[in-house]
Coordinates of C-alpha atoms and ligand atoms in Angstrom, one line a residue:
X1367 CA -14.2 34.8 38.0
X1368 CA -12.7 31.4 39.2
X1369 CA -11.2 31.5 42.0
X1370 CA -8.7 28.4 41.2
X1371 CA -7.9 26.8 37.8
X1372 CA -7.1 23.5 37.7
X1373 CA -5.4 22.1 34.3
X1374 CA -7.2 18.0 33.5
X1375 CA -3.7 16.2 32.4
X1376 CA -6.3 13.2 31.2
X1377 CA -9.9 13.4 30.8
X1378 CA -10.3 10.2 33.1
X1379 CA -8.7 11.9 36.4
X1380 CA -11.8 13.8 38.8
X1381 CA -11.6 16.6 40.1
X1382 CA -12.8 17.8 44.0
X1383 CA -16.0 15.9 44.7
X1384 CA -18.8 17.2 46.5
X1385 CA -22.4 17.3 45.1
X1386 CA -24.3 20.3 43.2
X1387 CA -25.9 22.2 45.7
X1388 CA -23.4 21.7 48.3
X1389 CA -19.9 23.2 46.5
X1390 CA -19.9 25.8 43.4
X1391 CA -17.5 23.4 41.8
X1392 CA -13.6 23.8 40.4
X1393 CA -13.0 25.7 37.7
X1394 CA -11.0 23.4 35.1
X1395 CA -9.6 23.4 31.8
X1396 CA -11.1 20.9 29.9
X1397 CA -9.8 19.4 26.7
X1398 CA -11.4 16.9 24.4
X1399 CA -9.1 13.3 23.5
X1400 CA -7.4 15.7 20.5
X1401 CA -6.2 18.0 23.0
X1402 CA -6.6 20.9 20.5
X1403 CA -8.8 23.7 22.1
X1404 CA -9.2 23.6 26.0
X1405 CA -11.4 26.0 27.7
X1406 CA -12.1 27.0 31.5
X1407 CA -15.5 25.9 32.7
X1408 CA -16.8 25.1 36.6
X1409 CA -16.9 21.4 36.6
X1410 CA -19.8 20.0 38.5
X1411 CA -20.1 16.6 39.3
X1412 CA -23.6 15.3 40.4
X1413 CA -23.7 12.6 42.4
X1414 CA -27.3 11.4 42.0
X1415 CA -30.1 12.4 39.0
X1416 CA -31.9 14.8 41.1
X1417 CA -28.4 16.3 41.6
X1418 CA -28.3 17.5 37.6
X1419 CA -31.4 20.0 37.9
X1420 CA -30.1 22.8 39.4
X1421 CA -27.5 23.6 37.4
X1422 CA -30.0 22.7 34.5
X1423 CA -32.4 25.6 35.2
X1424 CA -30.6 28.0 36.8
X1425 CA -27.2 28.4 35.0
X1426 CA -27.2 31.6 32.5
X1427 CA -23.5 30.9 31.3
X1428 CA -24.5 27.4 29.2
X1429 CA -24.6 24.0 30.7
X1430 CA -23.1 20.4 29.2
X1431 CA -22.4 17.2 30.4
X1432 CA -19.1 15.2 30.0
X1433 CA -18.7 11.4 30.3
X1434 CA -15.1 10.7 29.9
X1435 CA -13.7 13.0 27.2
X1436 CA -13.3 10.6 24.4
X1437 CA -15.0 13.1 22.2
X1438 CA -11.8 14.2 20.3
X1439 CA -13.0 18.4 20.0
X1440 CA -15.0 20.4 21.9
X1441 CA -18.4 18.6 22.5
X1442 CA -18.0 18.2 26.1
X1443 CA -16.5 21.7 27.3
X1444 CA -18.2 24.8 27.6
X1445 CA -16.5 27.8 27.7
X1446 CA -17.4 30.0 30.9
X1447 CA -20.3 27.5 32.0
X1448 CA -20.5 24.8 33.8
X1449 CA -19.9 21.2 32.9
X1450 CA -21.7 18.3 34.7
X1451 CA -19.3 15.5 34.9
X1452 CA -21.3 13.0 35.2
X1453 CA -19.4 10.0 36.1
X1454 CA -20.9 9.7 39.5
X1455 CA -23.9 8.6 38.1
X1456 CA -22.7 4.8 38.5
X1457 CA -24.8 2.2 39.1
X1458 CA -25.9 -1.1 37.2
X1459 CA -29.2 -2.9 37.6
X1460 CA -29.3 -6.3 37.5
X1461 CA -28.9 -7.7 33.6
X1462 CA -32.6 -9.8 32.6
X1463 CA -31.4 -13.3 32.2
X1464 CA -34.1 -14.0 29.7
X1465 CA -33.4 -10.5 27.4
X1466 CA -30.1 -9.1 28.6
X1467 CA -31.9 -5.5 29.3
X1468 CA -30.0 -4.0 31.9
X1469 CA -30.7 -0.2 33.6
X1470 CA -27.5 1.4 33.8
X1471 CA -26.2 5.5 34.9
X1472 CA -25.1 7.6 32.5
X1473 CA -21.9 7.8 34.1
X1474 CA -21.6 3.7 34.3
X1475 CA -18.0 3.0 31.2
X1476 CA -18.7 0.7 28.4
X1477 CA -15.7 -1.0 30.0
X1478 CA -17.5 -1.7 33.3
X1479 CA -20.9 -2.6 31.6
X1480 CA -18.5 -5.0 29.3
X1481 CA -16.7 -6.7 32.4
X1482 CA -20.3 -7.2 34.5
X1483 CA -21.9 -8.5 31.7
X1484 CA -19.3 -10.8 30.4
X1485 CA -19.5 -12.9 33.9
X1486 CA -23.0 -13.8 32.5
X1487 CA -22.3 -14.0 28.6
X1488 CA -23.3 -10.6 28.1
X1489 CA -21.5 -8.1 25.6
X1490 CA -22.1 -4.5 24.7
X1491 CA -24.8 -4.5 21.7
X1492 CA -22.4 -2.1 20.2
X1493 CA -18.9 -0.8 20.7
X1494 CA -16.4 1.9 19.7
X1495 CA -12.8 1.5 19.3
X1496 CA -12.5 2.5 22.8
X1497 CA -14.2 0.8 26.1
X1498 CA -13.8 4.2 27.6
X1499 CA -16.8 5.7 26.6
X1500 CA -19.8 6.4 29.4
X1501 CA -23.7 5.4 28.2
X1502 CA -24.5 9.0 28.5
X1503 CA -21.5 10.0 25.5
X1504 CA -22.4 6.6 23.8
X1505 CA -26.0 7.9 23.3
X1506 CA -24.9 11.9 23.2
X1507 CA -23.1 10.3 19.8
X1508 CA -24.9 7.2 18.5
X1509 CA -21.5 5.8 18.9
X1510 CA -21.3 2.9 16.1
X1511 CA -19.2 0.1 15.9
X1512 CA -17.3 -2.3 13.4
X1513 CA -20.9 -4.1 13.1
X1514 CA -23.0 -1.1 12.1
X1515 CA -23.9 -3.0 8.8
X1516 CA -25.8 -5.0 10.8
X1517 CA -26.9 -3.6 14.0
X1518 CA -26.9 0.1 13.6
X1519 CA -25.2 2.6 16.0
X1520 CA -25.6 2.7 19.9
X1521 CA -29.2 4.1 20.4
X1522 CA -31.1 1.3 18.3
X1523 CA -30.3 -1.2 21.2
X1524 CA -31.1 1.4 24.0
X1525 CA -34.9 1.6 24.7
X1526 CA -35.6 4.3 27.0
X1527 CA -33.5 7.2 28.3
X1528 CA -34.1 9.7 31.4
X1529 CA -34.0 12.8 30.2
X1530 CA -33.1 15.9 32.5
X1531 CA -33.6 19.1 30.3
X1532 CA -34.3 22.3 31.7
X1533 CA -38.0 22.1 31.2
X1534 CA -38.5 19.3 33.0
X1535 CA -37.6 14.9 33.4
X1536 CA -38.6 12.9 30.4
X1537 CA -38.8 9.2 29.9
X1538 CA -38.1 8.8 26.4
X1539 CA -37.8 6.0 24.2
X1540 CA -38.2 4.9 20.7
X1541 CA -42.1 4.6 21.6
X1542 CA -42.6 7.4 23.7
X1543 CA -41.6 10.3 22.2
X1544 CA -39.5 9.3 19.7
X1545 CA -39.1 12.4 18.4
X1546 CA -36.9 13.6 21.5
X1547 CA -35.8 10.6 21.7
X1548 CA -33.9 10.3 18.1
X1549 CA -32.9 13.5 19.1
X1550 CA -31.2 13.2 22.0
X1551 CA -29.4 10.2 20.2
X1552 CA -26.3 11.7 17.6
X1553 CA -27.4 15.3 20.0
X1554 CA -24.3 15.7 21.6
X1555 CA -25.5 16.5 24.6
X1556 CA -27.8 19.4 23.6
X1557 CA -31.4 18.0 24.3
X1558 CA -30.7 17.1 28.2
X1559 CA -28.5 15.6 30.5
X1560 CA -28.9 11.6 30.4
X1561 CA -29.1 10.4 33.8
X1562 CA -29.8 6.9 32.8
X1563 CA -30.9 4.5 29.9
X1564 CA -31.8 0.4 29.3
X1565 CA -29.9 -1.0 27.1
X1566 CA -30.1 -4.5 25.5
X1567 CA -27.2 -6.5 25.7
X1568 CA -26.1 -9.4 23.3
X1569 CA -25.6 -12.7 24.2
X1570 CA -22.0 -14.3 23.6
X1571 CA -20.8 -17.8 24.3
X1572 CA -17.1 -16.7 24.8
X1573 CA -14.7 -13.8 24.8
X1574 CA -13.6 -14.8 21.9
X1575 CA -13.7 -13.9 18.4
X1576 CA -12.8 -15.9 15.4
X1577 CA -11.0 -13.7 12.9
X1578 CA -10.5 -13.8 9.6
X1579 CA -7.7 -11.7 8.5
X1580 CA -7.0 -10.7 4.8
X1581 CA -4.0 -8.6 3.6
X1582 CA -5.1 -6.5 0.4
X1583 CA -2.3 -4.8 -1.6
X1584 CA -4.3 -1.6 -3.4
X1585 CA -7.8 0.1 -1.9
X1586 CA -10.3 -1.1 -4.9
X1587 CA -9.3 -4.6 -3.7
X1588 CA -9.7 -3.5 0.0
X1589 CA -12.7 -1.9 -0.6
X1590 CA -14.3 -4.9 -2.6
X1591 CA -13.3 -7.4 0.3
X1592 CA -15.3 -5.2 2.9
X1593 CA -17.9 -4.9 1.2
X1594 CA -18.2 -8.8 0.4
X1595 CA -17.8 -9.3 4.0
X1596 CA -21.0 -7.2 5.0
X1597 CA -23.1 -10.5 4.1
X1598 CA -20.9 -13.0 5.9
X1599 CA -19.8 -11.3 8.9
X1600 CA -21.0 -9.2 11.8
X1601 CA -17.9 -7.4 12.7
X1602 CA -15.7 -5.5 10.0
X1603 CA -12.7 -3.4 10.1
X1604 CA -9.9 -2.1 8.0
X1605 CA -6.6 -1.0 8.9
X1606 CA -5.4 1.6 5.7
X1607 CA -1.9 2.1 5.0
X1608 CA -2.0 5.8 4.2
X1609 CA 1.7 6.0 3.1
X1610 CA 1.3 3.6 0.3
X1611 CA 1.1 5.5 -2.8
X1612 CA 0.9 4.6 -6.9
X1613 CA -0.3 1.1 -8.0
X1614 CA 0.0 0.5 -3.6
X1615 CA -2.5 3.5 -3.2
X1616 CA -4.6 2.2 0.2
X1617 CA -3.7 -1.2 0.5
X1618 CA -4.4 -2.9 4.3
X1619 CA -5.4 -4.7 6.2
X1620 CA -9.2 -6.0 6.8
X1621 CA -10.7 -8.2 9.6
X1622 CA -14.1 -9.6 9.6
X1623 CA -15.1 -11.4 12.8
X1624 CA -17.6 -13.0 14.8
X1625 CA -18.3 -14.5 18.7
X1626 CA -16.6 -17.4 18.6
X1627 CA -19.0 -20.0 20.0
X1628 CA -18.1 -21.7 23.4
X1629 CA -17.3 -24.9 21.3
X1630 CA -15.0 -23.2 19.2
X1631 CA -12.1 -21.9 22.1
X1632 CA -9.7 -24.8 23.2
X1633 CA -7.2 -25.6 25.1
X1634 CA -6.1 -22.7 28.2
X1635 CA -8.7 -20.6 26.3
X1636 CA -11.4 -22.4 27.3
X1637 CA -10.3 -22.9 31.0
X1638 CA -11.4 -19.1 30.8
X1639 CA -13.8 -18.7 28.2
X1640 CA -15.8 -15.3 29.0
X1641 CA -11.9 -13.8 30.3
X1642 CA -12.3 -10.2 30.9
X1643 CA -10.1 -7.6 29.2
X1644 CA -7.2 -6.6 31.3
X1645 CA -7.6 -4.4 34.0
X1646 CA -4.4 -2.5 33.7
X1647 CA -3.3 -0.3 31.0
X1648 CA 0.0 0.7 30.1
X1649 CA 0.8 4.7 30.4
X1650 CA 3.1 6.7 27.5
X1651 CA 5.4 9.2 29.2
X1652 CA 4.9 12.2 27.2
X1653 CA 8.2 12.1 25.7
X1654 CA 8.1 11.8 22.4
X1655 CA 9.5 14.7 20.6
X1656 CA 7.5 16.2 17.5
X1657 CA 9.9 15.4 14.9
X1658 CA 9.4 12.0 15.9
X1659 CA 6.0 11.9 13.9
X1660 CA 6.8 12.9 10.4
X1661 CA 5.8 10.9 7.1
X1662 CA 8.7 9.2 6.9
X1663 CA 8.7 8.0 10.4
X1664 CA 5.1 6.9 9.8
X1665 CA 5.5 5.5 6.5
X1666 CA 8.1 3.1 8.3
X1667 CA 6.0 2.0 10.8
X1668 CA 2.7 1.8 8.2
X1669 CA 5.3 -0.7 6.3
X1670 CA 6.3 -3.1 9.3
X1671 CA 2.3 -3.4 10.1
X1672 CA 1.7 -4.5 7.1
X1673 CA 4.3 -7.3 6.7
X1674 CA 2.8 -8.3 10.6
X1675 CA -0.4 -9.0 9.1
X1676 CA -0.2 -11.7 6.4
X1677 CA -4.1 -13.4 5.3
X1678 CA -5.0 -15.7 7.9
X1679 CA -8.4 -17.4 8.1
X1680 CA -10.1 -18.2 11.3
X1681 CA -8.0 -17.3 14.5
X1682 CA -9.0 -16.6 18.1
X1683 CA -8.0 -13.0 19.5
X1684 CA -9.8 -12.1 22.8
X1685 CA -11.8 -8.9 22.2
X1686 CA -10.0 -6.6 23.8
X1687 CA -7.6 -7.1 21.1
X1688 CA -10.2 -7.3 17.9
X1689 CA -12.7 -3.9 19.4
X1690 CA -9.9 -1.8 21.5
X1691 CA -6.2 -2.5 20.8
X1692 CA -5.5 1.0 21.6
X1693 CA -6.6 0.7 25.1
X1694 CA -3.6 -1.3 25.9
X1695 CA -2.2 1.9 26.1
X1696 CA -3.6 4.2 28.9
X1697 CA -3.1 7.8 27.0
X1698 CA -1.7 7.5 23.6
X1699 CA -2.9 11.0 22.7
X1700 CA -0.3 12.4 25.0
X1701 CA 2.5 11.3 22.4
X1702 CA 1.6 14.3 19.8
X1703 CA 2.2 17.0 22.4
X1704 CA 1.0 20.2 23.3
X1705 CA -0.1 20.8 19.7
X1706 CA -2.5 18.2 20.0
X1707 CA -4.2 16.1 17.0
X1708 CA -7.2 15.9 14.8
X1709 CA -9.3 13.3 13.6
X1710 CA -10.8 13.6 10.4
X1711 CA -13.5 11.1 10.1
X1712 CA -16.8 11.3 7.1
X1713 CA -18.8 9.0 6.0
X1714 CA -20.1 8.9 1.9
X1715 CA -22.5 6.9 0.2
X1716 CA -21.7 3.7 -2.0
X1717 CA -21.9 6.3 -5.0
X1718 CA -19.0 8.2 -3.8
X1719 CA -16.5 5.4 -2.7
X1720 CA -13.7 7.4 -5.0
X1721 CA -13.6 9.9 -2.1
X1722 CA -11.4 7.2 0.0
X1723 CA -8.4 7.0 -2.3
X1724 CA -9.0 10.8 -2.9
X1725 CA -8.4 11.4 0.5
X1726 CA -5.4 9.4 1.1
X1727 CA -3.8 11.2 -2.4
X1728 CA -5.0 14.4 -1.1
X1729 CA -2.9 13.9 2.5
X1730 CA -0.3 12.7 0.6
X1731 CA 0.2 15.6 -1.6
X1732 CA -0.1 18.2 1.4
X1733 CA 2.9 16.0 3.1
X1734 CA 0.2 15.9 6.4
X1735 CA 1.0 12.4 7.9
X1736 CA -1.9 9.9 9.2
X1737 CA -0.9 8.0 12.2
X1738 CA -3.9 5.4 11.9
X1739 CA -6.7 5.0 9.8
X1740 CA -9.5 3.1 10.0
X1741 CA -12.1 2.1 7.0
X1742 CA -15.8 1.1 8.0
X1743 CA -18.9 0.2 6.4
X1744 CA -22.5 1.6 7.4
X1745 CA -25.2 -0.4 6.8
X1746 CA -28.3 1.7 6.9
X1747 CA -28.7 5.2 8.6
X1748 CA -29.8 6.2 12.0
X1749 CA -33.2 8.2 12.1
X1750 CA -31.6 10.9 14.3
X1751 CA -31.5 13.9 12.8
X1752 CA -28.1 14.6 13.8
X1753 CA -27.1 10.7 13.1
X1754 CA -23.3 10.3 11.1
X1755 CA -24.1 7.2 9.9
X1756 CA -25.1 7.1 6.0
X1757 CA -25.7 3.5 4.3
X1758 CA -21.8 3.2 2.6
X1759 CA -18.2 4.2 3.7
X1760 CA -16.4 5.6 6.4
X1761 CA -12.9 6.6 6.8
X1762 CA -11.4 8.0 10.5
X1763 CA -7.8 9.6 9.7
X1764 CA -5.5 10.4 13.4
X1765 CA -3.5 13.8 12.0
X1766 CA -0.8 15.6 14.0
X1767 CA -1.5 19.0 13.9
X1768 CA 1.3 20.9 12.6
X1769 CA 1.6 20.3 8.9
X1770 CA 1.5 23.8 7.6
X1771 CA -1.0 22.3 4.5
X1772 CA -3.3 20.7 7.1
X1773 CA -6.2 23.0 7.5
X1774 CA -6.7 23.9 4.4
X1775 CA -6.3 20.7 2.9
X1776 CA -9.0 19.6 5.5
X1777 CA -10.8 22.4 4.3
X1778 CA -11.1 21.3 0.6
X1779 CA -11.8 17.6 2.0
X1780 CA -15.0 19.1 3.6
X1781 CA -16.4 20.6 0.5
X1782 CA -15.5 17.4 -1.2
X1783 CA -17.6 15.4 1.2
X1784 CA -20.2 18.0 1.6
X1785 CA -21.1 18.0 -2.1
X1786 CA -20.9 14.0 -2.5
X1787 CA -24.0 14.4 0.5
X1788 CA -21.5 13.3 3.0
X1789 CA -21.0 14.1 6.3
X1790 CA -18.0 15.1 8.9
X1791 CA -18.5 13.3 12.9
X1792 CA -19.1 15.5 15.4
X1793 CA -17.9 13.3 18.0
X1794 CA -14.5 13.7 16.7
X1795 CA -14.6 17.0 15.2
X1796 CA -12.7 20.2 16.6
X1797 CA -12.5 22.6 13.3
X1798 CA -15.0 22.5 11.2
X1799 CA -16.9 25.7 10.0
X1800 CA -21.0 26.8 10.4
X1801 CA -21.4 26.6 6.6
X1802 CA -19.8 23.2 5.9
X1803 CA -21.5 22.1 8.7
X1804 CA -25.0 22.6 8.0
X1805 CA -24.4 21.3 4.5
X1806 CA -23.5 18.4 6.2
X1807 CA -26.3 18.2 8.5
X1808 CA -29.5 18.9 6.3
X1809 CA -32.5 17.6 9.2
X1810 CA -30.2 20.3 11.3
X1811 CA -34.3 22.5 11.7
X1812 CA -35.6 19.6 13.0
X1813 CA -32.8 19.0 15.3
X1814 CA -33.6 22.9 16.5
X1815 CA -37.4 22.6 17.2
X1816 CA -37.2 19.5 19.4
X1817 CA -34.1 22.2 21.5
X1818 CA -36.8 25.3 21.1
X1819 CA -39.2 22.8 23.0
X1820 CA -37.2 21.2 25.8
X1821 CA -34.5 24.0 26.6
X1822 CA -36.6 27.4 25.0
X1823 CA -33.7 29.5 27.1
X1824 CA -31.0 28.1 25.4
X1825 CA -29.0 26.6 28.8
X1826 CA -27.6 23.8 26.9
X1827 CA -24.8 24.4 25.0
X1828 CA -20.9 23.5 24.3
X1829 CA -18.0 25.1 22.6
X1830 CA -19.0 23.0 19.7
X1831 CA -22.0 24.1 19.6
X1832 CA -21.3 27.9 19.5
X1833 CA -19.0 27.5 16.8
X1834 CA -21.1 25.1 14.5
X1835 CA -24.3 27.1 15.7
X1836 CA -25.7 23.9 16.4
X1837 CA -28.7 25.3 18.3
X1838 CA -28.9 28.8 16.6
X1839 CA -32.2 29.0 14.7
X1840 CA -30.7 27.9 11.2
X1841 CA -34.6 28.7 9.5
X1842 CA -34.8 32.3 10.3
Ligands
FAD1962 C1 -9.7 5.8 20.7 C2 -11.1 6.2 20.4 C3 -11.8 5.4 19.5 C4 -13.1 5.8 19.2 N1 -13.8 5.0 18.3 C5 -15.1 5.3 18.0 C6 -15.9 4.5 17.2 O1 -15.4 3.4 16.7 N2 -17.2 4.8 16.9 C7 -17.7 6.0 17.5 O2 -18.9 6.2 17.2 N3 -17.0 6.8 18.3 C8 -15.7 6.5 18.6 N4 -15.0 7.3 19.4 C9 -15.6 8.5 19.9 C10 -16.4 8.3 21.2 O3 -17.1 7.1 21.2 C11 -17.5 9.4 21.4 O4 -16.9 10.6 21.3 C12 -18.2 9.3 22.7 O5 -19.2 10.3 22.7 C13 -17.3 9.6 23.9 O6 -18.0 9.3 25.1 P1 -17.6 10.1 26.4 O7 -18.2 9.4 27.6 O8 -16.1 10.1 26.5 O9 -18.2 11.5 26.2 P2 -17.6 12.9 26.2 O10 -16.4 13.0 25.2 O11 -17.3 13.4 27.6 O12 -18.8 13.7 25.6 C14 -19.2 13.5 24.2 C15 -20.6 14.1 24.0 O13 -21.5 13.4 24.8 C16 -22.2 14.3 25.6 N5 -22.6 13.6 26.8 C17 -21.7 12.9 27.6 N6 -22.4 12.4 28.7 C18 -23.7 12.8 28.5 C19 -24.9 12.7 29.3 N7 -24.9 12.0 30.4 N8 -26.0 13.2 28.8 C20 -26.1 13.9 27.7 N9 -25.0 14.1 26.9 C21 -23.8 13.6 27.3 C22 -21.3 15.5 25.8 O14 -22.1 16.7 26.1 C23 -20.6 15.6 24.4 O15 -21.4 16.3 23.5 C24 -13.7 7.0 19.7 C25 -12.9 7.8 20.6 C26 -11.7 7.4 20.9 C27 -10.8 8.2 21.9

């Protein structure tokens, strides 16, 4: 047993240092963004590559790394095990001038990759709605962005990976050995411990982006506006209302964007034209009481963003603002409480669009608030066999828990999903059941064999794994 137990307030703060090898490492509970099911594990925290092997081969109890716990459920804890936190794994080569390739640890934050680059003109080939997000948990996902219509998700600019599994270090990459390679991207971990990875990096003129922002009053018309914009824009994003109802049923806001060219930012803009985002975030004191979020509260608030965000064509906003407005605030999750919240996000083919304003009647119905919503297009899927993305729609729902109707409401939604050939995240799921989930998942025996053959004892695995039997041997 532990000896000490250490409670990790947010999923940024470290614990005791000290290499592998050197100290057994704290036993912590760990939680993922959600904050819905914490477990104890020993937290390790390697401090070079060579550093992740011996917990890799010798640990009987389960093994997983953690980047910075932006996984909303339980991907990056293991229960009883030992977690490799594997922020220490820091450093950034030098960025090719000609290509924008850059060598980077697994530990290394989008936001730091973002903030080197941009002194050069570099951006992130790919970003979630957060900055905090290590290399290692943007390839353990295949994190997309408001741009996978046209770039893909995270692993598709990323051309080699080290690879520390328990049977050895692999250099993989979409050439050699692809197989492990799609694997490990959209694996959640479960193929290895990414020590490091090159990524390509795209080249922007400014730190800009030109917006165009269009208010749409119902979702068919929100719906048709996103999809219109896949052709003329890289970047799309919809904000949903989810407390509109009737003839107002999933009206929003959408905003299609690109890098504003260095010709296009005037005046004290252009005095600081590749500006980085802010350095300092603002921290919630966990005081807001749980009646607070109810759906009348949140309808309130759904109604004054609305009226803030009339059509406007072509505007600046620095992209801190357009990719990660909720970073301005340091740890927003802490405001639903102990209880924690869920996100909901699937993604459905062009065929099965109806299952967006289904959602949002469904919620509505079961009196379960949303506090934000976002509404994506996917261009093409990932070849992963584990990859979320499929070619059409996806909707990401923030949902208190506490709403007596929430689970099984969620429940139903799954089937729903699962028989339009849809699929739930697991980057942000922390309920979903074994059966739903290899509905969901149908490549899920390919997923296993490439496990089998890098990790044939089983070390790796998470509490999400256990209860989605992620690496249980689905074909027997
Ligand atoms: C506000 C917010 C917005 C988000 N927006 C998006 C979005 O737009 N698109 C999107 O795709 N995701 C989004 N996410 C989810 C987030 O990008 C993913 O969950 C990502 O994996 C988190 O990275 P992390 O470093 O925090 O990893 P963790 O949460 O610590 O771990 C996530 C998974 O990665 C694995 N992992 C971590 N490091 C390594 C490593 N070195 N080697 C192997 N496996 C590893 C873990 O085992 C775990 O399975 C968002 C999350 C938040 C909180």
């Amino acid at each position: 047993m532990p000896e000490r137990v250490a409670v990790d307030p947010a999923p940024t703060t470290g614990a005791g240092r000290g290499s592998v090898g050197e100290r057994p490492g704290d036993a912590r509970l760990l939680a993922g963004w959600g904050r819905t099911s914490p477990t104890i594990a020993r937290v390790l925290e390697p401090d070079s590559a060579a550093a992740v092997d011996a917990p890799l081969s010798g640990e009987r109890r389960g093994c997983i790394a953690r980047g910075l716990g932006r996984s909303y459920g339980d991907a990056a804890q293991c229960a009883g095990g030992v977690v490799l936190d594997t922020r220490r794994l820091d450093a950034i080569g030098e960025i090719d001038a000609e290509t924008g390739v850059v060598d980077v640890g697994a530990g290394v934050s989008l936001d730091r990759l973002l903030r080197v680059g941009l002194r050069d003109g570099w951006f992130i080939p790919v970003s979630p709605g957060t900055r905090q997000v290590s290399i290692g948990g943007a390839i353990a996902a295949d994190v997309h962005g408001k741009n996978h219509h046209r770039d893909g998700s995270f692993c598709r600019h990323v051309s080699s990976i080290t690879l520390h599994t328990p049977g050895g270090v692999h250099e993989v990459g979409p050439e050699a050995d692809p197989e492990l390679f799609w694997a490990t991207a959209g694996g959640m971990g479960l193929t290895g411990v990414v020590t490091s990875a090159r990524v390509a990096m795209r080249r922007v003129e400014s730190a800009w982006m030109r917006v165009d922002t269009e208010q749409h009053g119902d979702i068919d018309s929100l719906m048709t506006a996103l999809e219109r914009v896949d052709a003329s824009h890289r970047y799309s994003v919809a904000w949903v209302d989810c407390s509109a109802s009737g003839r107002q049923l999933g009206r929003g806001i959408l905003d299609a964007a690109d890098h504003a060219a260095a010709s296009e930012v005037t005046g004290r803009r252009a005095a600081r034209l590749l500006r980085p985002p802010p350095e300092r975030a603002l921290s919630v004191p966990p005081i807001v009481p749980r009646w607070a979020i109810n759906p009348l509260t949140v309808a309130a608030f759904n109604e004054a963003w609305f009226r803030k965000s009339p059509s406007r064509p072509g505007h600046l906003r620095h992209l801190s603002g357009f990719f990660h407005p909720l970073d301005a605030l340091a740890n927003w999750n802490v405001v639903f409480g102990r209880r924690g919240f869920l996100q909901y996000q699937f993604a459905v083919d062009d065929a099965h669009r109806e299952l967006v304003p289904r959602t949002l009647e469904l919620l509505q119905r079961a009196r379960c608030p949303v506090t934000i919503s976002v509404l994506k297009r996917f261009g093409p899927g990932d070849p992963g066999p584990l990859s979320f993305p499929i070619p059409g729609w996806t909707l990401a729902l923030d949902l208190p828990v506490g709403p007596p109707a929430l689970r099984d409401t969620l429940r139903g939604l799954d089937e729903a999903v699962a028989s339009a050939g849809g699929r739930v995240y697991l980057a942000k799921d922390a309920r979903l059941g074994r059966d739903m989930f290899q509905a969901m998942y149908p490549r899920l025996s390919e997923f296993q064999a490439v496990c089998r053959r890098v990790d044939p004892e089983g070390v790796l695995t998470s509490d999400l794994a256990r209860r989605l039997g992620i690496c249980e041997d689905s074909s027997s």
